[in-house]
């Protein structure tokens, strides 16, 4: 999606599952195609603190480029299950990744980095970052502001509530809530 909510392009994601994980070692590790929101927020905070420019690029053929250092298996994707081999898994030969952010204080150096990456990989330069993981990024004179308005608008549209009127919170937002002790309310 573009910042204005219109469709930029359609994408399909292949999601893998960690069959090689061992309890007590990496059982709770998540191997995902996207960064954690907390990581993105940290990077944005550092960018604001150091007055960095933030540009976004997309690796067009990402899954063809990254070699793996470990064995990773995944279930056969729905619609691609080989008859007679339903219980077998696929071994990945290449890593899967997608968008990337480039940070810098000097726009000329950021452009050099982007040109270098584009010389090694088939990349789409998306320019200054505007939206990542549903977070809208706005850079101003006073730093960087982020909001999830883009994500909220997308969810409202998905459930046909985009024309709803906003209302005030029905409770004092400064009120501290306490855990329920299980006692009935009288």
C-alpha atoms as a PDB file:
ATOM      1  CA  UNK A   1       0.000   0.000   0.000  1.00  0.00           C
ATOM      2  CA  UNK A   2       1.064   3.554  -0.626  1.00  0.00           C
ATOM      3  CA  UNK A   3       0.822   6.200   2.113  1.00  0.00           C
ATOM      4  CA  UNK A   4      -2.507   7.418   0.707  1.00  0.00           C
ATOM      5  CA  UNK A   5      -3.946   3.886   1.083  1.00  0.00           C
ATOM      6  CA  UNK A   6      -3.996   2.986  -2.610  1.00  0.00           C
ATOM      7  CA  UNK A   7      -2.499  -0.305  -3.759  1.00  0.00           C
ATOM      8  CA  UNK A   8       1.116  -0.062  -4.909  1.00  0.00           C
ATOM      9  CA  UNK A   9       1.518  -3.756  -5.820  1.00  0.00           C
ATOM     10  CA  UNK A  10       0.330  -7.181  -4.784  1.00  0.00           C
ATOM     11  CA  UNK A  11       2.764  -9.425  -2.926  1.00  0.00           C
ATOM     12  CA  UNK A  12       2.732 -13.035  -1.861  1.00  0.00           C
ATOM     13  CA  UNK A  13       4.666 -14.205   1.175  1.00  0.00           C
ATOM     14  CA  UNK A  14       6.002 -17.671   1.748  1.00  0.00           C
ATOM     15  CA  UNK A  15       6.030 -18.321   5.489  1.00  0.00           C
ATOM     16  CA  UNK A  16       8.290 -21.032   6.889  1.00  0.00           C
ATOM     17  CA  UNK A  17       8.013 -22.896  10.155  1.00  0.00           C
ATOM     18  CA  UNK A  18      10.925 -23.783  12.441  1.00  0.00           C
ATOM     19  CA  UNK A  19      10.928 -27.593  12.425  1.00  0.00           C
ATOM     20  CA  UNK A  20      14.589 -27.695  13.453  1.00  0.00           C
ATOM     21  CA  UNK A  21      13.999 -25.810  16.713  1.00  0.00           C
ATOM     22  CA  UNK A  22      14.830 -27.560  19.980  1.00  0.00           C
ATOM     23  CA  UNK A  23      13.102 -26.899  23.311  1.00  0.00           C
ATOM     24  CA  UNK A  24      15.452 -25.146  25.715  1.00  0.00           C
ATOM     25  CA  UNK A  25      17.723 -23.907  22.913  1.00  0.00           C
ATOM     26  CA  UNK A  26      15.750 -21.944  20.322  1.00  0.00           C
ATOM     27  CA  UNK A  27      12.207 -23.200  20.827  1.00  0.00           C
ATOM     28  CA  UNK A  28      10.737 -19.722  21.331  1.00  0.00           C
ATOM     29  CA  UNK A  29      12.787 -18.011  18.622  1.00  0.00           C
ATOM     30  CA  UNK A  30      10.755 -16.586  15.770  1.00  0.00           C
ATOM     31  CA  UNK A  31      12.055 -16.693  12.235  1.00  0.00           C
ATOM     32  CA  UNK A  32       9.922 -14.195  10.361  1.00  0.00           C
ATOM     33  CA  UNK A  33      10.116 -12.204   7.165  1.00  0.00           C
ATOM     34  CA  UNK A  34       9.652  -8.921   8.974  1.00  0.00           C
ATOM     35  CA  UNK A  35      11.469  -7.121  11.749  1.00  0.00           C
ATOM     36  CA  UNK A  36       9.867  -6.645  15.128  1.00  0.00           C
ATOM     37  CA  UNK A  37       8.049  -3.347  15.593  1.00  0.00           C
ATOM     38  CA  UNK A  38      10.190  -2.668  18.682  1.00  0.00           C
ATOM     39  CA  UNK A  39      13.311  -2.894  16.482  1.00  0.00           C
ATOM     40  CA  UNK A  40      11.856  -0.464  13.941  1.00  0.00           C
ATOM     41  CA  UNK A  41      10.909   1.949  16.757  1.00  0.00           C
ATOM     42  CA  UNK A  42      14.448   1.759  18.165  1.00  0.00           C
ATOM     43  CA  UNK A  43      15.971   2.475  14.753  1.00  0.00           C
ATOM     44  CA  UNK A  44      13.594   5.397  14.229  1.00  0.00           C
ATOM     45  CA  UNK A  45      14.474   6.789  17.680  1.00  0.00           C
ATOM     46  CA  UNK A  46      18.183   6.578  16.838  1.00  0.00           C
ATOM     47  CA  UNK A  47      17.519   8.232  13.483  1.00  0.00           C
ATOM     48  CA  UNK A  48      15.702  11.083  15.232  1.00  0.00           C
ATOM     49  CA  UNK A  49      18.421  11.419  17.871  1.00  0.00           C
ATOM     50  CA  UNK A  50      21.203  11.599  15.287  1.00  0.00           C
ATOM     51  CA  UNK A  51      19.184  13.486  12.642  1.00  0.00           C
ATOM     52  CA  UNK A  52      19.545  10.674  10.092  1.00  0.00           C
ATOM     53  CA  UNK A  53      17.743  10.408   6.778  1.00  0.00           C
ATOM     54  CA  UNK A  54      15.821   7.142   6.329  1.00  0.00           C
ATOM     55  CA  UNK A  55      15.404   5.550   2.923  1.00  0.00           C
ATOM     56  CA  UNK A  56      13.649   2.305   2.060  1.00  0.00           C
ATOM     57  CA  UNK A  57      14.568  -0.282  -0.563  1.00  0.00           C
ATOM     58  CA  UNK A  58      12.976  -3.547  -1.663  1.00  0.00           C
ATOM     59  CA  UNK A  59      15.059  -6.548  -2.717  1.00  0.00           C
ATOM     60  CA  UNK A  60      13.065  -7.757  -5.736  1.00  0.00           C
ATOM     61  CA  UNK A  61      14.514 -11.273  -5.885  1.00  0.00           C
ATOM     62  CA  UNK A  62      15.434 -11.603  -2.223  1.00  0.00           C
ATOM     63  CA  UNK A  63      14.860 -15.318  -1.912  1.00  0.00           C
ATOM     64  CA  UNK A  64      17.331 -15.984  -4.747  1.00  0.00           C
ATOM     65  CA  UNK A  65      20.210 -14.077  -3.137  1.00  0.00           C
ATOM     66  CA  UNK A  66      20.784 -15.073   0.487  1.00  0.00           C
ATOM     67  CA  UNK A  67      22.752 -18.228   1.306  1.00  0.00           C
ATOM     68  CA  UNK A  68      21.871 -20.060   4.528  1.00  0.00           C
ATOM     69  CA  UNK A  69      24.368 -20.990   7.240  1.00  0.00           C
ATOM     70  CA  UNK A  70      22.032 -23.532   8.856  1.00  0.00           C
ATOM     71  CA  UNK A  71      19.418 -26.082   7.835  1.00  0.00           C
ATOM     72  CA  UNK A  72      15.849 -24.755   7.790  1.00  0.00           C
ATOM     73  CA  UNK A  73      12.803 -26.815   6.816  1.00  0.00           C
ATOM     74  CA  UNK A  74       9.234 -25.823   6.064  1.00  0.00           C
ATOM     75  CA  UNK A  75       5.920 -27.524   5.372  1.00  0.00           C
ATOM     76  CA  UNK A  76       4.952 -27.811   1.752  1.00  0.00           C
ATOM     77  CA  UNK A  77       2.929 -24.680   0.866  1.00  0.00           C
ATOM     78  CA  UNK A  78      -0.832 -25.216   0.465  1.00  0.00           C
ATOM     79  CA  UNK A  79      -1.655 -25.832  -3.170  1.00  0.00           C
ATOM     80  CA  UNK A  80       1.851 -27.176  -3.818  1.00  0.00           C
ATOM     81  CA  UNK A  81       1.708 -30.399  -1.799  1.00  0.00           C
ATOM     82  CA  UNK A  82       3.072 -33.315  -3.792  1.00  0.00           C
ATOM     83  CA  UNK A  83       0.515 -36.183  -3.845  1.00  0.00           C
ATOM     84  CA  UNK A  84       1.894 -39.237  -2.062  1.00  0.00           C
ATOM     85  CA  UNK A  85       4.408 -37.061  -0.172  1.00  0.00           C
ATOM     86  CA  UNK A  86       2.002 -35.079   2.030  1.00  0.00           C
ATOM     87  CA  UNK A  87       4.037 -35.610   5.202  1.00  0.00           C
ATOM     88  CA  UNK A  88       7.379 -34.526   3.766  1.00  0.00           C
ATOM     89  CA  UNK A  89       8.896 -31.078   4.290  1.00  0.00           C
ATOM     90  CA  UNK A  90      10.952 -28.776   2.083  1.00  0.00           C
ATOM     91  CA  UNK A  91      14.563 -27.871   2.853  1.00  0.00           C
ATOM     92  CA  UNK A  92      15.309 -24.212   2.096  1.00  0.00           C
ATOM     93  CA  UNK A  93      18.389 -23.535  -0.008  1.00  0.00           C
ATOM     94  CA  UNK A  94      18.188 -19.739   0.152  1.00  0.00           C
ATOM     95  CA  UNK A  95      17.120 -17.289   2.846  1.00  0.00           C
ATOM     96  CA  UNK A  96      13.964 -15.218   2.620  1.00  0.00           C
ATOM     97  CA  UNK A  97      13.935 -11.464   3.283  1.00  0.00           C
ATOM     98  CA  UNK A  98      12.241  -8.424   1.834  1.00  0.00           C
ATOM     99  CA  UNK A  99      12.414  -4.648   2.483  1.00  0.00           C
ATOM    100  CA  UNK A 100      15.350  -2.864   4.058  1.00  0.00           C
ATOM    101  CA  UNK A 101      15.976   0.553   5.540  1.00  0.00           C
ATOM    102  CA  UNK A 102      19.097   2.636   4.895  1.00  0.00           C
ATOM    103  CA  UNK A 103      20.130   5.313   7.408  1.00  0.00           C
ATOM    104  CA  UNK A 104      22.678   8.127   7.169  1.00  0.00           C
ATOM    105  CA  UNK A 105      23.432  11.753   7.961  1.00  0.00           C
ATOM    106  CA  UNK A 106      24.669  12.539   4.457  1.00  0.00           C
ATOM    107  CA  UNK A 107      22.202  12.015   1.607  1.00  0.00           C
ATOM    108  CA  UNK A 108      25.100  11.603  -0.833  1.00  0.00           C
ATOM    109  CA  UNK A 109      26.500   8.704   1.260  1.00  0.00           C
ATOM    110  CA  UNK A 110      23.040   7.116   1.500  1.00  0.00           C
ATOM    111  CA  UNK A 111      22.761   7.323  -2.303  1.00  0.00           C
ATOM    112  CA  UNK A 112      26.214   5.700  -2.667  1.00  0.00           C
ATOM    113  CA  UNK A 113      25.106   2.858  -0.377  1.00  0.00           C
ATOM    114  CA  UNK A 114      21.899   2.403  -2.364  1.00  0.00           C
ATOM    115  CA  UNK A 115      23.837   2.345  -5.658  1.00  0.00           C
ATOM    116  CA  UNK A 116      26.239  -0.237  -4.218  1.00  0.00           C
ATOM    117  CA  UNK A 117      23.349  -2.476  -3.088  1.00  0.00           C
ATOM    118  CA  UNK A 118      21.618  -2.057  -6.450  1.00  0.00           C
ATOM    119  CA  UNK A 119      24.801  -3.167  -8.232  1.00  0.00           C
ATOM    120  CA  UNK A 120      24.750  -6.458  -6.285  1.00  0.00           C
ATOM    121  CA  UNK A 121      20.992  -7.146  -6.076  1.00  0.00           C
ATOM    122  CA  UNK A 122      17.888  -6.367  -8.121  1.00  0.00           C
ATOM    123  CA  UNK A 123      16.482  -3.603  -5.917  1.00  0.00           C
ATOM    124  CA  UNK A 124      13.661  -1.096  -6.058  1.00  0.00           C
ATOM    125  CA  UNK A 125      14.515   2.283  -4.539  1.00  0.00           C
ATOM    126  CA  UNK A 126      11.432   3.424  -2.640  1.00  0.00           C
ATOM    127  CA  UNK A 127      12.992   6.745  -1.617  1.00  0.00           C
ATOM    128  CA  UNK A 128      12.495   8.295   1.792  1.00  0.00           C
ATOM    129  CA  UNK A 129      10.693   5.859   4.100  1.00  0.00           C
ATOM    130  CA  UNK A 130       7.021   6.725   4.625  1.00  0.00           C
ATOM    131  CA  UNK A 131       5.385   3.516   5.884  1.00  0.00           C
ATOM    132  CA  UNK A 132       6.925   0.343   7.307  1.00  0.00           C
ATOM    133  CA  UNK A 133       5.055  -2.427   9.150  1.00  0.00           C
ATOM    134  CA  UNK A 134       1.930  -0.287   9.160  1.00  0.00           C
ATOM    135  CA  UNK A 135       3.750   2.578  10.905  1.00  0.00           C
ATOM    136  CA  UNK A 136       3.553   5.959   9.180  1.00  0.00           C
ATOM    137  CA  UNK A 137       6.825   7.885   9.448  1.00  0.00           C
ATOM    138  CA  UNK A 138       6.926  11.681   9.239  1.00  0.00           C
ATOM    139  CA  UNK A 139      10.176  13.589   9.535  1.00  0.00           C
ATOM    140  CA  UNK A 140       9.892  17.231  10.565  1.00  0.00           C
ATOM    141  CA  UNK A 141      12.036  19.994  11.992  1.00  0.00           C
ATOM    142  CA  UNK A 142      11.419  18.742  15.547  1.00  0.00           C
ATOM    143  CA  UNK A 143      12.389  15.114  14.807  1.00  0.00           C
ATOM    144  CA  UNK A 144      10.445  12.083  13.666  1.00  0.00           C
ATOM    145  CA  UNK A 145       6.826  11.360  14.478  1.00  0.00           C
ATOM    146  CA  UNK A 146       5.301   7.944  14.019  1.00  0.00           C
ATOM    147  CA  UNK A 147       1.700   6.849  14.044  1.00  0.00           C
ATOM    148  CA  UNK A 148      -0.249   3.761  13.237  1.00  0.00           C
ATOM    149  CA  UNK A 149      -2.968   5.711  11.478  1.00  0.00           C
ATOM    150  CA  UNK A 150      -2.092   3.918   8.227  1.00  0.00           C
ATOM    151  CA  UNK A 151      -2.581   0.531   9.928  1.00  0.00           C
ATOM    152  CA  UNK A 152      -5.749   1.653  11.731  1.00  0.00           C
ATOM    153  CA  UNK A 153      -7.262   2.971   8.487  1.00  0.00           C
ATOM    154  CA  UNK A 154      -6.437  -0.356   6.794  1.00  0.00           C
ATOM    155  CA  UNK A 155      -8.139  -2.362   9.586  1.00  0.00           C
ATOM    156  CA  UNK A 156     -11.203  -0.081   9.604  1.00  0.00           C
ATOM    157  CA  UNK A 157     -11.517  -0.480   5.840  1.00  0.00           C
ATOM    158  CA  UNK A 158     -11.107  -4.270   6.075  1.00  0.00           C
ATOM    159  CA  UNK A 159     -14.079  -4.500   8.450  1.00  0.00           C
ATOM    160  CA  UNK A 160     -16.150  -1.812   6.664  1.00  0.00           C
ATOM    161  CA  UNK A 161     -15.859   0.739   9.487  1.00  0.00           C
ATOM    162  CA  UNK A 162     -13.923   3.420   7.606  1.00  0.00           C
ATOM    163  CA  UNK A 163     -16.876   5.856   7.796  1.00  0.00           C
ATOM    164  CA  UNK A 164     -17.390   5.572  11.569  1.00  0.00           C
ATOM    165  CA  UNK A 165     -17.311   8.705  13.685  1.00  0.00           C
ATOM    166  CA  UNK A 166     -14.639   8.942  16.371  1.00  0.00           C
ATOM    167  CA  UNK A 167     -15.795   9.130  19.990  1.00  0.00           C
ATOM    168  CA  UNK A 168     -14.125  10.085  23.238  1.00  0.00           C
ATOM    169  CA  UNK A 169     -12.753   7.373  25.491  1.00  0.00           C
ATOM    170  CA  UNK A 170     -15.591   6.473  27.913  1.00  0.00           C
ATOM    171  CA  UNK A 171     -13.179   6.317  30.884  1.00  0.00           C
ATOM    172  CA  UNK A 172     -10.633   8.702  32.340  1.00  0.00           C
ATOM    173  CA  UNK A 173      -7.404   7.792  30.451  1.00  0.00           C
ATOM    174  CA  UNK A 174      -5.278   8.693  33.511  1.00  0.00           C
ATOM    175  CA  UNK A 175      -7.153   6.176  35.709  1.00  0.00           C
ATOM    176  CA  UNK A 176      -4.839   3.392  36.910  1.00  0.00           C
ATOM    177  CA  UNK A 177      -6.384  -0.039  36.409  1.00  0.00           C
ATOM    178  CA  UNK A 178      -5.783  -2.775  38.960  1.00  0.00           C
ATOM    179  CA  UNK A 179      -5.702  -6.540  38.345  1.00  0.00           C
ATOM    180  CA  UNK A 180      -8.949  -8.433  38.948  1.00  0.00           C
ATOM    181  CA  UNK A 181      -8.681 -10.341  42.259  1.00  0.00           C
ATOM    182  CA  UNK A 182     -11.653 -12.535  41.387  1.00  0.00           C
ATOM    183  CA  UNK A 183     -14.051 -10.942  43.879  1.00  0.00           C
ATOM    184  CA  UNK A 184     -17.553 -10.212  42.586  1.00  0.00           C
ATOM    185  CA  UNK A 185     -18.587  -6.624  41.971  1.00  0.00           C
ATOM    186  CA  UNK A 186     -21.482  -5.476  44.166  1.00  0.00           C
END
